Coordinates of C-alpha atoms and ligand atoms in Angstrom, one line a residue:
M20 CA 102.0 85.5 75.5
D21 CA 100.2 84.5 78.6
R22 CA 97.9 86.7 80.8
T23 CA 96.8 86.9 84.4
F24 CA 94.6 89.2 86.4
V25 CA 95.9 91.5 89.2
I26 CA 94.2 93.9 91.6
V27 CA 96.1 96.6 93.5
K28 CA 93.6 96.5 96.4
P29 CA 92.0 99.6 98.0
D30 CA 94.7 99.7 100.7
G31 CA 97.4 99.8 98.0
V32 CA 95.7 102.8 96.3
E33 CA 95.1 104.5 99.6
R34 CA 98.7 104.1 100.6
R35 CA 99.9 105.5 97.3
L36 CA 101.6 102.2 96.4
I37 CA 100.3 101.9 92.9
G38 CA 103.7 102.9 91.5
E39 CA 105.7 100.7 93.8
I40 CA 103.6 97.6 93.0
V41 CA 103.4 98.1 89.3
A42 CA 107.1 98.9 89.2
R43 CA 107.9 95.5 90.8
L44 CA 105.8 93.7 88.1
E45 CA 107.4 95.7 85.3
R46 CA 111.0 95.1 86.7
K47 CA 110.3 91.4 86.4
Q48 CA 109.6 92.1 82.7
L49 CA 105.9 91.6 82.9
S50 CA 103.7 94.0 80.9
V51 CA 100.5 95.9 81.8
V52 CA 98.1 95.3 78.9
A53 CA 95.0 96.7 80.5
A54 CA 94.4 98.9 83.5
E55 CA 91.4 100.6 85.1
L56 CA 91.0 102.4 88.4
R57 CA 87.5 101.4 89.6
T58 CA 85.5 101.0 92.8
I59 CA 84.4 97.4 92.5
D60 CA 80.7 96.9 93.1
R61 CA 79.4 94.4 95.6
A62 CA 77.9 91.9 93.1
T63 CA 81.2 91.8 91.1
A64 CA 83.2 91.4 94.4
E65 CA 81.0 88.5 95.5
Q66 CA 81.4 86.8 92.2
H67 CA 85.1 87.3 92.1
Y68 CA 85.5 85.9 95.6
G69 CA 82.8 83.2 95.2
E70 CA 85.2 80.5 96.3
H71 CA 85.2 82.1 99.8
A72 CA 81.4 82.5 100.1
G73 CA 80.2 81.3 103.5
K74 CA 83.6 81.6 105.1
P75 CA 83.7 83.7 108.3
F76 CA 85.9 86.4 106.7
F77 CA 83.8 86.7 103.5
N78 CA 81.7 89.8 104.5
D79 CA 84.8 91.6 105.7
L80 CA 86.6 90.7 102.5
V81 CA 83.8 92.0 100.2
A82 CA 83.6 95.2 102.3
F83 CA 87.3 95.7 102.1
I84 CA 87.7 95.2 98.3
T85 CA 84.7 97.5 97.6
R86 CA 85.5 100.3 100.1
S87 CA 87.4 102.6 97.7
P88 CA 89.0 102.5 94.2
A89 CA 91.2 99.6 93.3
L90 CA 93.5 99.3 90.3
L91 CA 92.5 96.4 88.0
L92 CA 95.3 95.1 85.8
V93 CA 95.7 92.5 83.1
I94 CA 99.4 91.4 83.2
E95 CA 101.2 89.7 80.4
G96 CA 104.3 87.5 80.4
P97 CA 106.0 84.8 78.3
G98 CA 104.3 81.9 80.2
E99 CA 103.0 80.8 83.6
T100 CA 102.3 84.5 84.3
F101 CA 99.9 83.7 87.2
K102 CA 102.8 81.9 88.9
V103 CA 105.3 84.6 88.3
V104 CA 102.9 87.1 89.8
R105 CA 102.0 84.9 92.8
N106 CA 105.7 84.5 93.6
L107 CA 106.2 88.3 93.5
M108 CA 103.1 88.8 95.7
G109 CA 104.2 86.5 98.5
A110 CA 102.1 84.4 100.9
T111 CA 98.5 85.4 101.6
N112 CA 99.2 86.3 105.3
P113 CA 101.8 89.1 105.3
K114 CA 103.1 87.8 108.6
D115 CA 104.3 84.7 106.6
S116 CA 105.3 86.5 103.4
A117 CA 109.0 86.4 102.6
P118 CA 111.0 89.6 102.5
G119 CA 111.5 90.6 98.9
T120 CA 107.9 90.0 98.1
I121 CA 105.2 92.7 97.8
R122 CA 103.3 91.5 100.8
G123 CA 106.5 90.6 102.7
D124 CA 108.0 94.0 102.3
L125 CA 104.9 96.3 102.4
A126 CA 102.0 94.7 104.3
I127 CA 101.5 93.3 107.8
E128 CA 97.8 92.4 108.2
M129 CA 95.9 89.7 106.4
G130 CA 92.9 91.9 105.9
E131 CA 95.1 94.6 104.1
N132 CA 97.4 92.5 101.9
L133 CA 97.7 95.0 99.0
I134 CA 97.4 92.7 96.0
H135 CA 95.3 90.0 94.3
G136 CA 96.6 87.7 91.6
S137 CA 94.8 84.9 89.9
D138 CA 95.8 81.5 91.4
S139 CA 95.6 79.4 88.1
P140 CA 95.3 79.9 84.3
E141 CA 91.6 79.0 84.6
A142 CA 91.1 81.6 87.4
A143 CA 93.0 84.2 85.2
A144 CA 90.7 83.6 82.3
R145 CA 87.6 83.8 84.5
E146 CA 88.7 87.0 86.3
I147 CA 89.8 88.8 83.1
A148 CA 86.4 88.0 81.6
L149 CA 84.6 89.3 84.8
F150 CA 86.5 92.6 85.1
F151 CA 87.4 93.3 81.4
P152 CA 84.5 91.8 79.4
N153 CA 85.4 93.8 76.3
L154 CA 89.1 92.7 76.2
A155 CA 90.0 90.5 73.2
Ligands
DAT203 P1 95.2 85.1 98.0 O1 94.7 86.5 98.0 O2 96.6 84.9 98.4 O3 94.8 84.4 96.7 P2 92.9 83.7 99.1 O4 92.3 83.6 97.7 O5 93.0 82.4 99.9 O6 94.3 84.3 99.1 O7 92.0 84.7 100.0 C1 91.5 85.9 99.4 C2 91.7 87.0 100.4 O8 90.9 86.7 101.5 C3 93.1 87.1 101.0 O9 93.9 87.9 100.2 C4 92.9 87.7 102.3 C5 91.5 87.1 102.8 N1 91.7 85.9 103.6 C6 92.0 84.7 103.2 N2 92.0 83.8 104.2 C7 91.6 84.6 105.3 C8 91.4 84.3 106.7 N3 91.6 83.0 107.1 N4 91.1 85.3 107.5 C9 90.9 86.5 107.0 N5 91.0 86.9 105.7 C10 91.4 85.9 104.9
MG204 MG1 93.1 83.9 95.9

């Protein structure tokens, strides 16, 4: 089995969309293998989004992801799980995300796009290790 890392971001928790978002992953036959509701600390957020350090939106991004609890998830599927999740998420900017996707159906602003999913197997391994260091 193959794992990826997902965050239901603070806007998703605040809007009471945890069930909706997790249901979409489960309906696809993906499994939740670890879950924690946690307010992400600033240092972890800066490490997680390190690829965006220095970009004009970086400070707003870190402030957003740390503002209230987020649901951290390790998701398992039969293969290419990161890609399956990315397809369910939809494009980064919800104004471009296709209907039928999580962002396409439920979000409208780039800064409040509900869900994070690792963008490669390497990112999945790195992010799972960052957020769930005790997971086998
Ligand atoms: P994704 O979340 O689809 O992997 P990303 O890794 O490129 O997208 O960016 C991380 C988050 O940063 C994204 O979900 C929303 C925000 N973001 C990305 N590009 C942005 C931009 N040009 N302006 C404002 N926020 C942006
Ligand atoms: Mg990304």
